[in-house]
Amino acid sequence: MAHPHTIAAREDKAAHAAALGITEARISDLVDSFYEKIRSDALLGPIFNETIADWPPHLARMKDFWTSIAIESGRFRGNPMVKHLAIPGIDRGHFSHWLALFDETLPAVMPNSAACQFLSERAARIADSLMTGISIHRDGLPKIAQKEGDK
């Protein structure tokens, strides 16, 4: 059983999402609309379409993921890092393009700019975390530190 502090934090997160108008139905619409764009995108479509053989289970999994991120449903279990490490050649350009498509999709399905900003910020953190992990895996820590110093 979860610690009372953990339960309270999850309830606060869910209340904040609800106050922004973020619902499971809106997240479902976001995932469907976003991945429709992804599948037909010139840069990302080939990667996703080659990697994902059966789309309905993937979409259901992404709905669980984003519901867990936004509302704290707790339904998502998995390791996104492992999945992304398995994609050869993925780089910051792919993640930047992914974020641009995500941000482009948000206003069509979310009720207001605050909800869009909330989800956009989380998507950016997730993308940065995944790309950092991939870079560390591929290049090791010394190269990452050197790249950060070059900025």
XYZ file of C-alpha atoms in Angstrom:
151
model
C 0.000 0.000 0.000
C 1.194 3.489 -0.844
C 2.458 5.852 1.816
C -0.108 8.506 2.884
C 2.194 11.267 1.584
C 2.352 9.542 -1.808
C -1.418 9.199 -1.917
C -1.848 12.886 -1.028
C 0.645 13.932 -3.722
C -1.235 11.881 -6.324
C -4.545 13.381 -5.244
C -3.082 16.898 -5.491
C -1.779 16.159 -8.990
C -5.173 14.823 -10.078
C -6.931 17.863 -8.613
C -4.548 20.218 -10.421
C -5.158 18.434 -13.732
C -8.910 18.559 -13.172
C -8.718 22.298 -12.430
C -6.965 22.752 -15.787
C -9.678 20.747 -17.544
C -7.394 17.818 -18.336
C -9.510 14.671 -18.411
C -8.947 11.094 -19.500
C -11.193 11.732 -22.507
C -9.074 14.714 -23.568
C -5.878 12.719 -23.119
C -7.367 9.952 -25.249
C -8.172 12.510 -27.969
C -4.660 13.974 -27.659
C -2.987 10.595 -28.098
C -5.185 9.657 -31.062
C -4.678 13.007 -32.809
C -0.974 13.198 -32.055
C -0.124 9.709 -33.257
C -2.215 10.234 -36.383
C 0.173 13.126 -37.174
C 3.208 11.053 -36.209
C 2.242 8.159 -38.478
C 2.039 10.423 -41.537
C 5.027 12.618 -40.653
C 7.947 12.457 -43.112
C 10.625 12.317 -40.384
C 8.958 10.348 -37.589
C 6.404 8.265 -39.463
C 8.921 5.767 -40.873
C 10.516 5.239 -37.438
C 7.221 4.702 -35.647
C 5.629 2.654 -38.407
C 8.664 0.366 -38.578
C 8.863 -0.015 -34.797
C 5.157 -0.432 -33.962
C 3.521 -3.452 -35.565
C 0.160 -3.233 -33.788
C -1.090 0.313 -33.246
C -4.193 -0.158 -31.045
C -2.236 -1.654 -28.105
C 0.442 1.030 -28.485
C -2.167 3.798 -28.413
C -3.790 2.261 -25.329
C -0.375 2.135 -23.662
C 0.318 5.777 -24.560
C -3.068 6.767 -23.133
C -2.122 5.022 -19.881
C 1.275 6.759 -19.964
C -0.098 10.261 -20.490
C -2.932 9.736 -18.032
C -0.323 8.711 -15.465
C 1.816 11.749 -16.311
C -1.033 14.268 -16.219
C -3.578 12.854 -13.809
C -1.530 10.303 -11.844
C -3.701 7.348 -12.733
C -0.894 4.933 -11.912
C -1.908 2.649 -14.769
C 1.329 2.890 -16.724
C 4.046 0.373 -15.967
C 7.113 0.201 -18.130
C 10.492 1.588 -19.036
C 10.325 4.089 -21.916
C 14.120 4.450 -21.890
C 14.655 0.826 -22.932
C 12.190 1.201 -25.811
C 13.878 4.359 -27.084
C 17.396 2.958 -26.718
C 16.400 0.237 -29.164
C 15.763 2.777 -31.946
C 18.965 3.182 -33.976
C 19.966 6.693 -34.954
C 17.429 8.541 -32.821
C 18.767 11.967 -31.888
C 17.808 15.384 -30.502
C 16.419 16.422 -33.876
C 13.854 13.626 -33.691
C 12.862 14.618 -30.166
C 12.629 18.321 -31.114
C 10.374 17.458 -34.042
C 8.294 15.161 -31.813
C 7.827 18.035 -29.356
C 6.851 20.451 -32.122
C 4.141 18.046 -33.339
C 2.976 17.464 -29.765
C 2.715 21.213 -29.105
C 0.922 21.686 -32.433
C -1.660 19.073 -31.407
C -2.390 20.348 -27.891
C -4.601 23.380 -28.684
C -6.983 21.282 -30.757
C -7.792 18.925 -27.866
C -7.054 20.748 -24.616
C -9.510 23.260 -23.168
C -7.136 26.172 -22.524
C -3.577 27.466 -22.735
C -2.801 26.474 -19.143
C -3.588 22.823 -19.903
C -1.478 23.039 -23.065
C 1.438 24.540 -21.149
C 1.141 21.916 -18.397
C 1.369 19.041 -20.879
C 3.957 20.737 -23.068
C 6.287 21.232 -20.108
C 5.963 17.589 -19.104
C 6.563 16.417 -22.665
C 9.696 18.584 -22.877
C 11.041 17.145 -19.610
C 10.346 13.604 -20.768
C 12.009 14.199 -24.138
C 15.045 15.777 -22.481
C 15.325 12.935 -19.993
C 15.084 10.302 -22.722
C 17.610 12.046 -24.953
C 20.028 12.530 -22.060
C 19.734 8.847 -21.175
C 20.267 7.812 -24.783
C 23.301 10.104 -25.062
C 24.823 8.714 -21.870
C 24.220 5.172 -23.093
C 25.775 5.866 -26.503
C 28.542 8.333 -25.617
C 29.164 7.877 -21.901
C 29.308 10.559 -19.242
C 32.583 12.248 -20.291
C 31.213 13.189 -23.740
C 27.923 14.384 -22.231
C 29.801 16.646 -19.805
C 31.922 17.966 -22.685
C 28.826 18.695 -24.813
C 27.177 20.522 -21.881
C 30.339 22.607 -21.467
C 30.266 23.561 -25.161
C 26.845 25.216 -24.871
